[in-house]
CSV table of C-alpha atoms and ligand atoms in Angstrom, one decimal:
chain,number,residue,atom,x,y,z
A,1,MET,CA,218.2,115.4,154.3
A,2,ASN,CA,218.9,115.0,150.4
A,3,THR,CA,217.0,117.4,147.9
A,4,LEU,CA,214.5,114.7,147.0
A,5,CYS,CA,213.6,114.2,150.6
A,6,LYS,CA,213.2,117.9,151.1
A,7,THR,CA,210.8,118.2,148.2
A,8,ILE,CA,208.9,115.4,149.5
A,9,CYS,CA,208.4,116.9,152.8
A,10,ARG,CA,207.6,120.2,151.4
A,11,ILE,CA,205.0,119.1,149.1
A,12,SER,CA,203.4,116.3,151.1
A,13,GLY,CA,203.8,118.2,154.5
A,14,ALA,CA,205.4,115.3,156.2
A,15,GLU,CA,208.1,115.9,158.8
A,16,SER,CA,210.2,113.5,157.6
A,17,VAL,CA,210.6,110.8,154.9
A,18,GLU,CA,212.9,107.5,154.9
A,19,LEU,CA,213.7,106.2,151.4
A,20,GLY,CA,213.3,102.5,150.9
A,21,GLU,CA,213.4,99.9,148.0
A,22,VAL,CA,214.4,101.1,144.5
A,23,ILE,CA,211.6,99.7,142.2
A,24,GLN,CA,213.4,100.8,139.1
A,25,SER,CA,215.5,103.3,137.4
A,26,LEU,CA,213.8,105.8,134.6
A,27,TRP,CA,214.9,107.5,131.9
A,28,SER,CA,218.8,106.6,131.4
A,29,GLY,CA,219.2,107.2,135.1
A,30,TYR,CA,217.7,110.7,135.4
A,31,GLY,CA,214.9,109.2,137.3
A,32,VAL,CA,213.7,106.4,139.9
A,33,ILE,CA,210.8,104.8,141.2
A,34,GLN,CA,211.2,104.1,144.8
A,35,ARG,CA,209.2,103.1,148.0
A,36,ALA,CA,209.3,105.5,151.0
A,37,ASP,CA,207.9,105.9,154.4
A,38,LEU,CA,206.4,109.6,155.2
A,39,TYR,CA,206.2,110.4,158.8
A,40,GLY,CA,204.3,113.1,160.6
A,41,VAL,CA,201.3,113.2,157.8
A,42,GLU,CA,197.9,113.1,158.6
A,43,ARG,CA,196.8,110.4,156.5
A,44,ARG,CA,195.7,106.8,156.7
A,45,SER,CA,199.1,105.4,158.1
A,46,VAL,CA,200.4,101.9,158.6
A,47,GLY,CA,201.8,102.0,162.1
A,48,ASP,CA,203.2,105.5,162.4
A,49,SER,CA,204.1,105.9,159.0
A,50,VAL,CA,202.4,106.2,155.4
A,51,PRO,CA,203.9,103.9,152.8
A,52,VAL,CA,204.3,105.5,149.4
A,53,VAL,CA,205.8,105.0,145.9
A,54,ILE,CA,207.6,108.0,144.6
A,55,LYS,CA,208.0,108.4,140.8
A,56,HIS,CA,210.8,111.1,140.4
A,57,ILE,CA,212.5,112.3,137.2
A,58,ASP,CA,215.0,115.0,137.1
A,59,ILE,CA,216.3,115.9,133.6
A,60,SER,CA,217.3,119.6,134.5
A,61,HIS,CA,220.9,119.1,134.4
A,62,ALA,CA,221.0,116.8,131.2
A,63,ARG,CA,218.8,119.6,129.7
A,64,ALA,CA,222.1,121.7,129.5
A,65,ASN,CA,223.0,119.4,126.7
A,66,PRO,CA,224.5,121.6,124.0
A,67,ARG,CA,222.9,119.4,121.4
A,68,GLY,CA,219.6,120.5,122.4
A,69,TRP,CA,216.5,118.6,122.5
A,70,ALA,CA,213.7,120.9,121.2
A,71,SER,CA,213.8,119.0,118.0
A,72,ASP,CA,214.2,115.3,119.5
A,73,ILE,CA,210.8,113.9,119.1
A,74,SER,CA,211.3,111.0,121.5
A,75,HIS,CA,212.4,113.3,124.2
A,76,GLN,CA,209.7,115.7,123.8
A,77,ARG,CA,207.2,112.6,124.0
A,78,LYS,CA,208.9,111.5,127.3
A,79,VAL,CA,208.5,115.0,128.6
A,80,ARG,CA,205.0,115.3,127.7
A,81,SER,CA,204.2,111.8,129.2
A,82,TYR,CA,205.2,112.6,132.6
A,83,GLN,CA,203.4,116.0,132.6
A,84,VAL,CA,200.3,114.1,131.5
A,85,GLU,CA,200.8,111.5,134.2
A,86,LYS,CA,201.1,114.1,136.7
A,87,THR,CA,197.8,115.8,135.4
A,88,PHE,CA,195.9,112.5,135.3
A,89,TYR,CA,196.7,111.8,138.9
A,90,GLU,CA,195.8,115.4,140.0
A,91,LEU,CA,192.7,116.0,137.8
A,92,PHE,CA,191.2,112.8,136.8
A,93,SER,CA,192.3,109.9,139.1
A,94,GLU,CA,189.8,110.7,142.0
A,95,GLN,CA,187.0,109.6,139.7
A,96,CYS,CA,188.3,105.9,139.5
A,97,GLU,CA,186.4,103.9,142.0
A,98,GLN,CA,187.1,100.3,143.3
A,99,GLU,CA,186.4,98.6,140.0
A,100,CYS,CA,189.2,100.4,138.2
A,101,GLN,CA,191.5,101.1,141.2
A,102,VAL,CA,194.6,103.2,140.7
A,103,PRO,CA,196.9,104.8,143.6
A,104,GLU,CA,196.0,107.8,145.3
A,105,LEU,CA,197.9,110.8,144.7
A,106,ILE,CA,199.5,112.3,148.0
A,107,ALA,CA,201.4,115.1,146.3
A,108,ALA,CA,203.1,116.2,143.1
A,109,ASP,CA,205.6,118.7,142.0
A,110,GLU,CA,207.1,119.8,138.8
A,111,ILE,CA,210.3,121.6,138.5
A,112,GLU,CA,210.2,124.6,136.4
A,113,ASP,CA,210.8,124.6,132.7
A,114,GLU,CA,210.0,120.7,132.2
A,115,GLY,CA,212.8,120.0,134.2
A,116,GLY,CA,211.5,117.3,136.2
A,117,TRP,CA,208.8,115.8,138.3
A,118,VAL,CA,208.0,114.3,141.6
A,119,ILE,CA,204.7,112.1,142.1
A,120,VAL,CA,203.8,110.8,145.5
A,121,LEU,CA,201.6,107.9,145.4
A,122,THR,CA,199.8,105.5,147.9
A,123,ASP,CA,201.8,102.2,147.8
A,124,LEU,CA,199.4,99.8,146.3
A,125,ASN,CA,200.9,96.8,147.9
A,126,PHE,CA,199.6,98.1,151.2
A,127,LEU,CA,196.0,98.0,149.9
A,128,GLY,CA,196.4,94.3,149.2
A,129,PHE,CA,197.6,94.7,145.2
A,130,ASP,CA,201.2,93.5,146.1
A,131,SER,CA,201.5,90.7,143.3
A,132,ARG,CA,203.1,91.4,140.0
A,133,LYS,CA,202.8,88.7,136.9
A,134,ASN,CA,204.5,87.9,133.9
A,135,HIS,CA,202.2,85.1,133.3
A,136,VAL,CA,198.5,85.4,133.7
A,137,ASP,CA,195.7,82.9,134.1
A,138,GLN,CA,192.0,83.5,132.7
A,139,GLN,CA,190.9,84.9,136.2
A,140,ASP,CA,193.7,87.4,135.8
A,141,ILE,CA,193.0,88.5,132.2
A,142,HIS,CA,189.3,88.6,133.2
A,143,ALA,CA,190.4,91.1,136.3
A,144,CYS,CA,192.3,93.2,133.8
A,145,LEU,CA,189.6,93.4,131.3
A,146,SER,CA,187.2,94.2,133.9
A,147,TRP,CA,189.7,97.1,135.4
A,148,LEU,CA,189.6,98.4,131.5
A,149,ALA,CA,185.7,98.1,131.0
A,150,ASN,CA,185.4,100.2,134.3
A,151,PHE,CA,188.0,102.8,133.4
A,152,HIS,CA,186.5,103.4,129.9
A,153,ALA,CA,182.9,103.5,131.4
A,154,THR,CA,184.1,106.0,134.1
A,155,PHE,CA,185.5,108.4,131.2
A,156,MET,CA,183.2,107.8,128.4
A,157,GLY,CA,182.9,111.1,126.5
A,158,ASN,CA,185.7,112.7,128.3
A,159,ALA,CA,187.3,115.5,126.4
A,160,ALA,CA,190.8,114.5,127.8
A,161,THR,CA,191.7,118.0,128.6
A,162,ARG,CA,195.4,118.3,129.3
A,163,LEU,CA,196.1,114.7,128.8
A,164,TRP,CA,196.9,113.2,125.3
A,165,PRO,CA,194.5,114.3,122.8
A,166,VAL,CA,195.1,110.9,121.3
A,167,GLY,CA,196.1,108.4,124.1
A,168,THR,CA,198.7,105.4,123.7
A,169,TYR,CA,202.3,105.7,123.5
A,170,TRP,CA,202.4,104.2,119.9
A,171,HIS,CA,200.1,107.0,118.4
A,172,LEU,CA,201.2,107.7,114.9
A,173,GLU,CA,201.5,111.5,115.2
A,174,THR,CA,204.1,110.9,118.0
A,175,ARG,CA,205.9,108.3,116.0
A,176,PRO,CA,207.0,109.8,112.5
A,177,ASP,CA,210.4,108.0,113.0
A,178,GLU,CA,208.8,104.6,113.2
A,179,LEU,CA,206.8,105.3,110.1
A,180,ALA,CA,209.6,106.6,108.1
A,181,ALA,CA,211.6,103.2,109.1
A,182,MET,CA,208.8,100.9,107.9
A,183,SER,CA,209.1,98.9,104.5
A,184,ASP,CA,207.1,100.4,102.0
A,185,GLY,CA,203.7,98.5,101.5
A,186,ALA,CA,200.0,98.8,102.3
A,187,LEU,CA,200.2,99.0,105.9
A,188,LYS,CA,202.6,102.0,105.9
A,189,ASN,CA,200.2,103.6,103.0
A,190,SER,CA,197.2,103.2,105.5
A,191,ALA,CA,198.7,104.3,108.5
A,192,GLY,CA,196.8,107.6,108.2
A,193,LEU,CA,193.8,106.2,107.3
A,194,ILE,CA,193.6,103.4,110.4
A,195,ASP,CA,194.5,106.2,112.6
A,196,ARG,CA,191.8,108.6,111.4
A,197,ARG,CA,189.2,105.8,111.4
A,198,LEU,CA,190.0,105.3,115.1
A,199,ASN,CA,190.1,109.0,116.0
A,200,GLU,CA,186.8,109.7,114.2
A,201,ALA,CA,185.0,106.9,116.1
A,202,THR,CA,181.6,108.3,117.6
A,203,TYR,CA,182.3,106.7,121.0
A,204,GLN,CA,185.3,107.9,122.6
A,205,SER,CA,186.5,107.6,126.2
A,206,LEU,CA,190.2,107.8,127.8
A,207,VAL,CA,192.4,105.1,127.3
A,208,HIS,CA,195.1,104.1,129.6
A,209,GLY,CA,197.4,104.0,126.8
A,210,ASP,CA,199.9,101.2,128.0
A,211,ALA,CA,197.7,98.6,129.5
A,212,LYS,CA,200.2,95.6,129.5
A,213,VAL,CA,200.3,93.0,132.2
A,214,ALA,CA,203.3,94.8,133.9
A,215,ASN,CA,201.2,97.9,134.6
A,216,PHE,CA,198.6,95.9,136.6
A,217,CYS,CA,199.0,95.0,140.2
A,218,PHE,CA,197.2,91.8,141.2
A,219,SER,CA,195.7,91.0,144.6
A,220,LYS,CA,195.8,87.5,146.3
A,221,ARG,CA,193.1,88.2,148.7
A,222,ASP,CA,190.7,89.1,146.0
A,223,PRO,CA,192.1,87.7,142.7
A,224,SER,CA,188.9,89.3,140.6
A,225,CYS,CA,190.1,92.7,141.3
A,226,VAL,CA,193.5,94.5,140.3
A,227,ALA,CA,194.7,97.9,140.2
A,228,ALA,CA,196.5,99.8,137.6
A,229,VAL,CA,199.5,102.3,137.4
A,230,ASP,CA,201.8,104.1,134.7
A,231,PHE,CA,199.4,106.8,133.2
A,232,GLN,CA,202.1,108.4,131.0
A,233,TYR,CA,200.3,107.9,127.6
A,234,VAL,CA,196.6,108.3,129.1
A,235,GLY,CA,194.2,110.2,126.6
A,236,ARG,CA,191.3,110.3,124.4
A,237,GLY,CA,190.7,107.1,122.4
A,238,CYS,CA,188.5,104.1,121.6
A,239,GLY,CA,188.5,101.5,124.3
A,240,MET,CA,189.5,98.8,121.8
A,241,LYS,CA,193.1,100.1,121.7
A,242,ASP,CA,193.8,99.1,125.3
A,243,VAL,CA,191.7,95.9,124.9
A,244,ALA,CA,193.9,94.8,121.5
A,245,TYR,CA,197.2,95.8,123.0
A,246,PHE,CA,196.3,94.4,126.7
A,247,ILE,CA,195.5,91.0,124.7
A,248,SER,CA,199.0,91.3,122.8
A,249,SER,CA,200.7,91.7,126.1
A,250,CYS,CA,199.8,88.3,127.5
A,251,LEU,CA,198.4,85.8,124.9
A,252,SER,CA,200.2,83.8,122.4
A,253,GLU,CA,198.9,83.7,118.9
A,254,GLN,CA,197.0,80.5,119.2
A,255,ALA,CA,195.3,81.8,122.4
A,256,ALA,CA,194.6,85.0,120.9
A,257,VAL,CA,192.8,83.2,118.0
A,258,ARG,CA,191.1,80.6,120.5
A,259,GLN,CA,189.9,83.6,123.0
A,260,GLN,CA,189.5,86.6,121.2
A,261,ASP,CA,185.4,86.3,120.9
A,262,SER,CA,184.9,85.3,124.5
A,263,LEU,CA,187.4,87.9,125.9
A,264,LEU,CA,185.7,90.7,123.9
A,265,SER,CA,182.2,89.4,125.1
A,266,PHE,CA,183.5,89.4,128.7
A,267,TYR,CA,184.6,92.9,128.3
A,268,PHE,CA,181.5,94.2,126.6
A,269,GLY,CA,179.5,92.4,129.4
A,270,LYS,CA,181.5,94.5,132.0
A,271,LEU,CA,181.4,97.6,130.0
A,272,ARG,CA,177.6,97.3,129.7
A,273,PHE,CA,177.3,96.8,133.5
A,274,ALA,CA,179.6,99.7,134.4
A,275,LEU,CA,177.7,102.2,132.1
A,276,ALA,CA,174.4,101.1,133.5
A,277,LYS,CA,175.8,101.5,137.1
A,278,ARG,CA,176.8,105.2,136.2
A,279,ASN,CA,173.3,105.8,134.8
A,280,SER,CA,174.8,106.3,131.4
A,281,GLU,CA,172.2,107.2,128.6
A,282,ILE,CA,174.5,106.0,126.0
A,283,ASN,CA,173.2,103.6,123.2
A,284,PHE,CA,175.1,100.6,124.2
A,285,PRO,CA,174.2,98.4,121.3
A,286,ALA,CA,175.6,101.0,118.9
A,287,LEU,CA,178.8,101.8,121.0
A,288,GLU,CA,179.4,97.8,121.2
A,289,CYS,CA,178.8,97.6,117.2
A,290,GLU,CA,181.2,100.3,116.5
A,291,TRP,CA,184.0,99.3,118.9
A,292,ARG,CA,183.9,95.6,118.0
A,293,GLU,CA,184.1,96.9,114.2
A,294,LEU,CA,187.3,99.0,115.4
A,295,TYR,CA,188.9,96.0,117.2
A,296,PRO,CA,190.9,95.0,114.2
A,297,TYR,CA,191.9,98.5,113.5
A,298,ALA,CA,193.4,98.9,117.0
A,299,TRP,CA,195.3,96.0,116.3
A,300,ALA,CA,196.4,97.1,112.9
A,301,ASP,CA,197.3,100.6,114.4
A,302,PHE,CA,199.4,98.7,117.0
A,303,CYS,CA,201.1,96.7,114.2
A,304,ARG,CA,202.1,99.6,112.2
A,305,PHE,CA,203.9,100.9,115.2
A,306,LEU,CA,205.7,97.6,115.9
A,307,ALA,CA,206.8,97.2,111.9
A,308,GLY,CA,208.5,100.5,112.1
A,309,TRP,CA,210.1,100.2,115.8
A,310,SER,CA,210.9,96.4,115.8
A,311,PRO,CA,210.2,94.5,112.7
A,312,GLY,CA,210.8,91.2,113.9
A,313,HIS,CA,209.0,91.5,117.1
A,314,TRP,CA,207.1,88.2,118.3
A,315,LYS,CA,204.0,90.0,118.6
A,316,LEU,CA,204.0,90.3,114.9
A,317,ASN,CA,202.5,87.0,114.3
A,318,SER,CA,200.0,85.1,112.0
A,319,TYR,CA,197.0,86.2,114.3
A,320,SER,CA,198.1,90.1,114.3
A,321,ASP,CA,198.9,89.8,110.6
A,322,GLN,CA,195.6,88.1,109.6
A,323,ILE,CA,193.8,90.8,111.4
A,324,THR,CA,195.9,93.7,109.8
A,325,GLN,CA,195.4,92.3,106.5
A,326,SER,CA,191.6,92.2,107.0
A,327,VAL,CA,191.7,95.8,107.6
A,328,LEU,CA,193.8,96.6,104.8
A,329,GLU,CA,191.6,94.7,102.5
A,330,ARG,CA,188.8,96.8,103.8
A,331,PHE,CA,190.4,100.0,102.4
A,332,GLU,CA,191.3,98.4,99.2
A,333,LYS,CA,187.5,97.6,98.6
A,334,ASN,CA,186.5,101.2,99.2
B,401,LIG,N1,201.7,103.4,143.6
B,401,LIG,C1,202.3,102.2,143.4
B,401,LIG,N2,202.1,101.1,144.4
B,401,LIG,C2,202.8,100.1,144.0
B,401,LIG,N3,203.6,99.5,143.0
B,401,LIG,C3,203.6,100.7,142.3
B,401,LIG,C4,203.2,102.0,142.3
B,401,LIG,N4,203.6,102.7,141.4
B,401,LIG,C5,204.4,101.9,140.6
B,401,LIG,N5,204.6,100.8,141.2
B,401,LIG,C6,205.4,99.7,140.7
B,401,LIG,O1,206.3,100.0,139.8
B,401,LIG,C7,206.5,99.5,138.4
B,401,LIG,C8,207.0,100.8,137.6
B,401,LIG,O2,206.2,102.1,137.8
B,401,LIG,P1,205.8,102.5,136.3
B,401,LIG,O3,204.7,103.7,136.7
B,401,LIG,O4,204.8,101.4,135.4
B,401,LIG,O5,206.9,103.0,135.8
B,401,LIG,P2,207.5,103.0,134.3
B,401,LIG,O6,207.0,104.3,133.7
B,401,LIG,O7,208.9,102.8,134.5
B,401,LIG,O8,207.1,101.5,133.7
B,401,LIG,C9,205.1,99.0,138.1
B,401,LIG,O9,205.0,98.3,137.2
B,401,LIG,C10,204.6,98.9,139.7
B,401,LIG,O10,205.0,97.4,139.9
B,402,LIG,MG1,205.2,100.6,133.7
């Protein structure tokens, strides 16, 4: 049995494990996402085995790199992101009910001194979430927005202890290189103000932090329902950051202009319902009012990242420009 299989057996209590399809490789070949079957575990099994997905990263050898990584911000961000993902599955994921389904954690392990991680999750394909999409229709978009609304409702007011204090992979504080690379101008000058406005919002929840279409798993059986994966950048935040980024991941500029109002209304309808279901005493009109006002700030914040990371990116278009401009004008007036 190879080392990975031994680790999986040790942490999950399985008698044996059979590795299957490699879904993708991670972090310059230091990791892999792979299907596997666990044998001899007392869990909901399909036949005599439990189908799982393993997210495995081992940078312990790479860490011997003499150049050192202590000062490498992108390296540190990634290391932290895997710790955060493991923590999310261990301490938060159980709160996610059917309306914001996530994989169930079977076992997780961290190699000492940030050397690597093994996360063993139930395979969502066997729960009916076996479709992945590049192109989405209205029903798919609604299913994802409904997932986001329920996720935000579930964690409304959560302190995000041991997750990112500010969620999303583009958060300003973690992206100094991209900020430095931006050309001078109003967006660069206002980057800190935009970030502050979002962080100082009264209503905060947990944001997924990378809620693009590729991180949702769709179900043919129930097209109104999706599950989500990839919690490396989950942390405290205003839900609009997920909504704006999700819209940027699947709508053209024309469609975003056309559908913005109806999609926001759909999202807030789901959020209201999800909070009521949880007997939340939150002042919903005040929450909706604040978050609607922050929707353009969430776009501007993401555009700030894109402008430094990939200035010609297709997501920087007339829709995102116009929204960003509207935010910058507000700062100029004040
Ligand atoms: N538990 C799971 N069940 C089914 N599919 C999964 C599961 N976890 C990940 N996947 C699939 O693997 C892909 C990559 O996983 P993800 O955690 O997003 O890795 P990365 O950080 O490289 O994006 C996902 O987009 C999804 O299609
Ligand atoms: Mg992913």
